[in-house]
Amino acid sequence: MKILNVYRSEPDDTVKKLVEIVTRDREVDSFNLMDPNPDYDLLVDKIFDADQTICWW
Amino acid sequence: MEYKKVTFMYRNKDYAVDGIRSALGLAVENMYSYGVVMDTEIEQLDEHNQESIEMLRDMEGEIYSTVPANVDKNGFEAITIEELGEKLRDMSIIIPYGLK
Amino acid sequence: MAKSLGIFVTNPDNFAHVMGITKAAKAKGSKVKVFFTWTATHNAKDPAFPELCELADDVSICVDSYKKQGYAVDDVPKGLSPKEMATQAQHGIIIEDYDCYISL
């Protein structure tokens, strides 16, 4: 199971804790949507490659 | 057929009630649907919204909260962040809903 | 063949991301469905919203949310038809019928 974590803001302690538990013993990738010019092409590739995408606040 | 499991998480009180409505919307589509009110204390729900939650429960869904005041006021199930994390591992879809 | 992608929009500040992701997914030959709910229904009044409706295969909004955000139900946003002023069932379709899912 591969999880993609997408971040819209800097993860706080609650999000970090949830990510830690959800991704335990699983393959994990991430994408930063905070960038002023996100590479949407890369993001879509990552979404297609993952089994589940979680877009955190 | 395996039914989808979905959890919505609400951290902003202006998004919780509508987010609960979205959770109910998936329960009626034959999904296991759960909501979690985190970090924020919400007002006492009116009768209409309480009925929506009862409908959600009838369809094996639930509304949880990490905030004791919400558990006391609105009858949500208490949950810790650790318990929520474990529950999320079992979900098909995880939705951090609305604004933080 | 490219996977299909469903986008569930709950945050009104993410419209640029909705556009960016939809454009990128369509460029890869993906089928894209977008559903807006609650305050994100304000995005239906964004000047770029009709362009999104052209780009994506299916765009709809929660009509109940739209009404609660202060709009008249017969004020159908440019790019949508009245039947695309819909219910949360659209979210269910995204989850059941599309290969990939992202909430924004």
mmCIF file of N, CA and C in Angstrom, chain A residues 4 6 8 33-35 38-45 47-57, chain C residues 2-5 10-11 14 16-22 24-25 27-28 30 99-104:
data_model
loop_
_atom_site.group_PDB
_atom_site.id
_atom_site.type_symbol
_atom_site.label_atom_id
_atom_site.label_comp_id
_atom_site.label_asym_id
_atom_site.label_seq_id
_atom_site.Cartn_x
_atom_site.Cartn_y
_atom_site.Cartn_z
ATOM 1 N N LEU A 4 0.186 8.680 -0.586
ATOM 2 C CA LEU A 4 0.730 9.997 -0.974
ATOM 3 C C LEU A 4 0.150 11.054 -0.031
ATOM 4 N N VAL A 6 -0.213 14.916 0.638
ATOM 5 C CA VAL A 6 -0.101 16.228 -0.007
ATOM 6 C C VAL A 6 -0.335 17.278 1.084
ATOM 7 N N ARG A 8 -0.984 21.227 2.164
ATOM 8 C CA ARG A 8 -1.371 22.575 1.743
ATOM 9 C C ARG A 8 -0.794 23.633 2.683
ATOM 10 N N LEU A 33 2.155 21.305 -1.645
ATOM 11 C CA LEU A 33 1.315 22.253 -2.408
ATOM 12 C C LEU A 33 1.490 23.692 -1.928
ATOM 13 N N MET A 34 2.433 23.883 -1.011
ATOM 14 C CA MET A 34 2.688 25.243 -0.514
ATOM 15 C C MET A 34 3.553 26.043 -1.476
ATOM 16 N N ASP A 35 4.248 25.339 -2.372
ATOM 17 C CA ASP A 35 5.115 26.027 -3.342
ATOM 18 C C ASP A 35 4.308 27.052 -4.137
ATOM 19 N N PRO A 38 3.392 25.081 -7.958
ATOM 20 C CA PRO A 38 3.486 23.620 -7.832
ATOM 21 C C PRO A 38 3.602 22.944 -9.202
ATOM 22 N N ASP A 39 4.341 21.861 -9.254
ATOM 23 C CA ASP A 39 4.476 21.084 -10.484
ATOM 24 C C ASP A 39 3.284 20.108 -10.532
ATOM 25 N N TYR A 40 2.173 20.571 -11.107
ATOM 26 C CA TYR A 40 0.948 19.766 -11.110
ATOM 27 C C TYR A 40 1.122 18.478 -11.916
ATOM 28 N N ASP A 41 1.968 18.541 -12.938
ATOM 29 C CA ASP A 41 2.232 17.360 -13.753
ATOM 30 C C ASP A 41 2.825 16.249 -12.874
ATOM 31 N N LEU A 42 3.784 16.630 -12.048
ATOM 32 C CA LEU A 42 4.410 15.675 -11.131
ATOM 33 C C LEU A 42 3.396 15.194 -10.092
ATOM 34 N N LEU A 43 2.582 16.110 -9.596
ATOM 35 C CA LEU A 43 1.577 15.737 -8.590
ATOM 36 C C LEU A 43 0.616 14.686 -9.158
ATOM 37 N N VAL A 44 0.150 14.900 -10.379
ATOM 38 C CA VAL A 44 -0.786 13.940 -10.978
ATOM 39 C C VAL A 44 -0.101 12.577 -11.163
ATOM 40 N N ASP A 45 1.160 12.587 -11.582
ATOM 41 C CA ASP A 45 1.902 11.316 -11.681
ATOM 42 C C ASP A 45 1.927 10.602 -10.335
ATOM 43 N N ILE A 47 -0.188 10.987 -7.827
ATOM 44 C CA ILE A 47 -1.552 10.525 -7.467
ATOM 45 C C ILE A 47 -1.846 9.195 -8.172
ATOM 46 N N PHE A 48 -1.490 9.116 -9.462
ATOM 47 C CA PHE A 48 -1.750 7.896 -10.235
ATOM 48 C C PHE A 48 -0.922 6.717 -9.721
ATOM 49 N N ASP A 49 0.242 7.036 -9.170
ATOM 50 C CA ASP A 49 1.153 5.993 -8.707
ATOM 51 C C ASP A 49 0.788 5.486 -7.303
ATOM 52 N N ALA A 50 0.029 6.294 -6.551
ATOM 53 C CA ALA A 50 -0.279 5.937 -5.160
ATOM 54 C C ALA A 50 -1.580 5.124 -5.089
ATOM 55 N N ASP A 51 -1.711 4.352 -4.008
ATOM 56 C CA ASP A 51 -2.970 3.644 -3.763
ATOM 57 C C ASP A 51 -3.977 4.556 -3.072
ATOM 58 N N GLN A 52 -3.456 5.535 -2.337
ATOM 59 C CA GLN A 52 -4.338 6.465 -1.627
ATOM 60 C C GLN A 52 -3.641 7.823 -1.508
ATOM 61 N N THR A 53 -4.409 8.890 -1.788
ATOM 62 C CA THR A 53 -3.873 10.246 -1.633
ATOM 63 C C THR A 53 -4.610 10.935 -0.494
ATOM 64 N N ILE A 54 -3.850 11.532 0.414
ATOM 65 C CA ILE A 54 -4.463 12.314 1.501
ATOM 66 C C ILE A 54 -3.962 13.745 1.370
ATOM 67 N N CYS A 55 -4.886 14.666 1.138
ATOM 68 C CA CYS A 55 -4.491 16.063 0.994
ATOM 69 C C CYS A 55 -4.805 16.771 2.312
ATOM 70 N N TRP A 56 -3.764 16.962 3.125
ATOM 71 C CA TRP A 56 -3.926 17.551 4.459
ATOM 72 C C TRP A 56 -4.200 19.042 4.333
ATOM 73 N N TRP A 57 -4.731 19.645 5.399
ATOM 74 C CA TRP A 57 -5.149 21.044 5.351
ATOM 75 C C TRP A 57 -3.986 21.939 4.941
ATOM 76 N N ALA C 2 -4.676 6.233 -19.280
ATOM 77 C CA ALA C 2 -4.511 6.987 -18.030
ATOM 78 C C ALA C 2 -5.636 6.665 -17.053
ATOM 79 N N LYS C 3 -5.316 6.717 -15.780
ATOM 80 C CA LYS C 3 -6.335 6.489 -14.750
ATOM 81 C C LYS C 3 -7.301 7.675 -14.720
ATOM 82 N N SER C 4 -8.485 7.434 -14.197
ATOM 83 C CA SER C 4 -9.439 8.539 -14.037
ATOM 84 C C SER C 4 -9.240 9.157 -12.649
ATOM 85 N N LEU C 5 -9.648 10.421 -12.545
ATOM 86 C CA LEU C 5 -9.387 11.163 -11.303
ATOM 87 C C LEU C 5 -10.629 11.927 -10.864
ATOM 88 N N THR C 10 -13.532 21.147 -0.935
ATOM 89 C CA THR C 10 -14.216 21.620 0.281
ATOM 90 C C THR C 10 -13.636 22.934 0.791
ATOM 91 N N ASN C 11 -12.553 23.394 0.160
ATOM 92 C CA ASN C 11 -11.884 24.620 0.611
ATOM 93 C C ASN C 11 -11.887 25.638 -0.530
ATOM 94 N N ASN C 14 -8.677 26.789 -2.818
ATOM 95 C CA ASN C 14 -7.871 25.833 -3.585
ATOM 96 C C ASN C 14 -8.188 25.808 -5.078
ATOM 97 N N ALA C 16 -7.115 27.412 -7.653
ATOM 98 C CA ALA C 16 -5.950 27.355 -8.561
ATOM 99 C C ALA C 16 -5.395 25.934 -8.631
ATOM 100 N N HIS C 17 -5.426 25.229 -7.495
ATOM 101 C CA HIS C 17 -4.951 23.835 -7.489
ATOM 102 C C HIS C 17 -5.909 22.933 -8.289
ATOM 103 N N VAL C 18 -7.208 23.200 -8.154
ATOM 104 C CA VAL C 18 -8.191 22.410 -8.914
ATOM 105 C C VAL C 18 -7.905 22.561 -10.413
ATOM 106 N N MET C 19 -7.689 23.799 -10.841
ATOM 107 C CA MET C 19 -7.398 24.058 -12.257
ATOM 108 C C MET C 19 -6.090 23.383 -12.669
ATOM 109 N N GLY C 20 -5.065 23.568 -11.858
ATOM 110 C CA GLY C 20 -3.730 23.029 -12.191
ATOM 111 C C GLY C 20 -3.755 21.516 -12.311
ATOM 112 N N ILE C 21 -4.397 20.869 -11.359
ATOM 113 C CA ILE C 21 -4.443 19.401 -11.365
ATOM 114 C C ILE C 21 -5.301 18.907 -12.533
ATOM 115 N N THR C 22 -6.423 19.579 -12.772
ATOM 116 C CA THR C 22 -7.307 19.157 -13.876
ATOM 117 C C THR C 22 -6.574 19.279 -15.213
ATOM 118 N N ALA C 24 -3.350 19.250 -15.796
ATOM 119 C CA ALA C 24 -2.268 18.253 -15.889
ATOM 120 C C ALA C 24 -2.847 16.864 -16.153
ATOM 121 N N ALA C 25 -3.954 16.534 -15.482
ATOM 122 C CA ALA C 25 -4.548 15.198 -15.656
ATOM 123 C C ALA C 25 -5.132 15.045 -17.063
ATOM 124 N N ALA C 27 -4.118 16.560 -19.720
ATOM 125 C CA ALA C 27 -2.983 16.461 -20.659
ATOM 126 C C ALA C 27 -2.456 15.034 -20.740
ATOM 127 N N LYS C 28 -2.719 14.242 -19.701
ATOM 128 C CA LYS C 28 -2.273 12.836 -19.701
ATOM 129 C C LYS C 28 -3.368 11.908 -20.224
ATOM 130 N N SER C 30 -6.472 11.676 -18.967
ATOM 131 C CA SER C 30 -7.304 11.185 -17.874
ATOM 132 C C SER C 30 -8.735 11.723 -17.970
ATOM 133 N N ASP C 99 -10.748 5.998 -10.566
ATOM 134 C CA ASP C 99 -9.602 5.224 -10.084
ATOM 135 C C ASP C 99 -8.891 5.919 -8.931
ATOM 136 N N CYS C 100 -8.754 7.240 -9.056
ATOM 137 C CA CYS C 100 -7.976 7.987 -8.059
ATOM 138 C C CYS C 100 -8.813 9.127 -7.493
ATOM 139 N N TYR C 101 -8.450 9.548 -6.283
ATOM 140 C CA TYR C 101 -9.251 10.535 -5.553
ATOM 141 C C TYR C 101 -8.334 11.522 -4.863
ATOM 142 N N ILE C 102 -8.709 12.802 -4.932
ATOM 143 C CA ILE C 102 -8.040 13.791 -4.076
ATOM 144 C C ILE C 102 -9.094 14.773 -3.575
ATOM 145 N N SER C 103 -8.978 15.150 -2.305
ATOM 146 C CA SER C 103 -9.818 16.229 -1.782
ATOM 147 C C SER C 103 -8.955 17.486 -1.743
ATOM 148 N N LEU C 104 -9.573 18.627 -1.984
ATOM 149 C CA LEU C 104 -8.814 19.890 -1.968
ATOM 150 C C LEU C 104 -9.561 20.932 -1.141
#
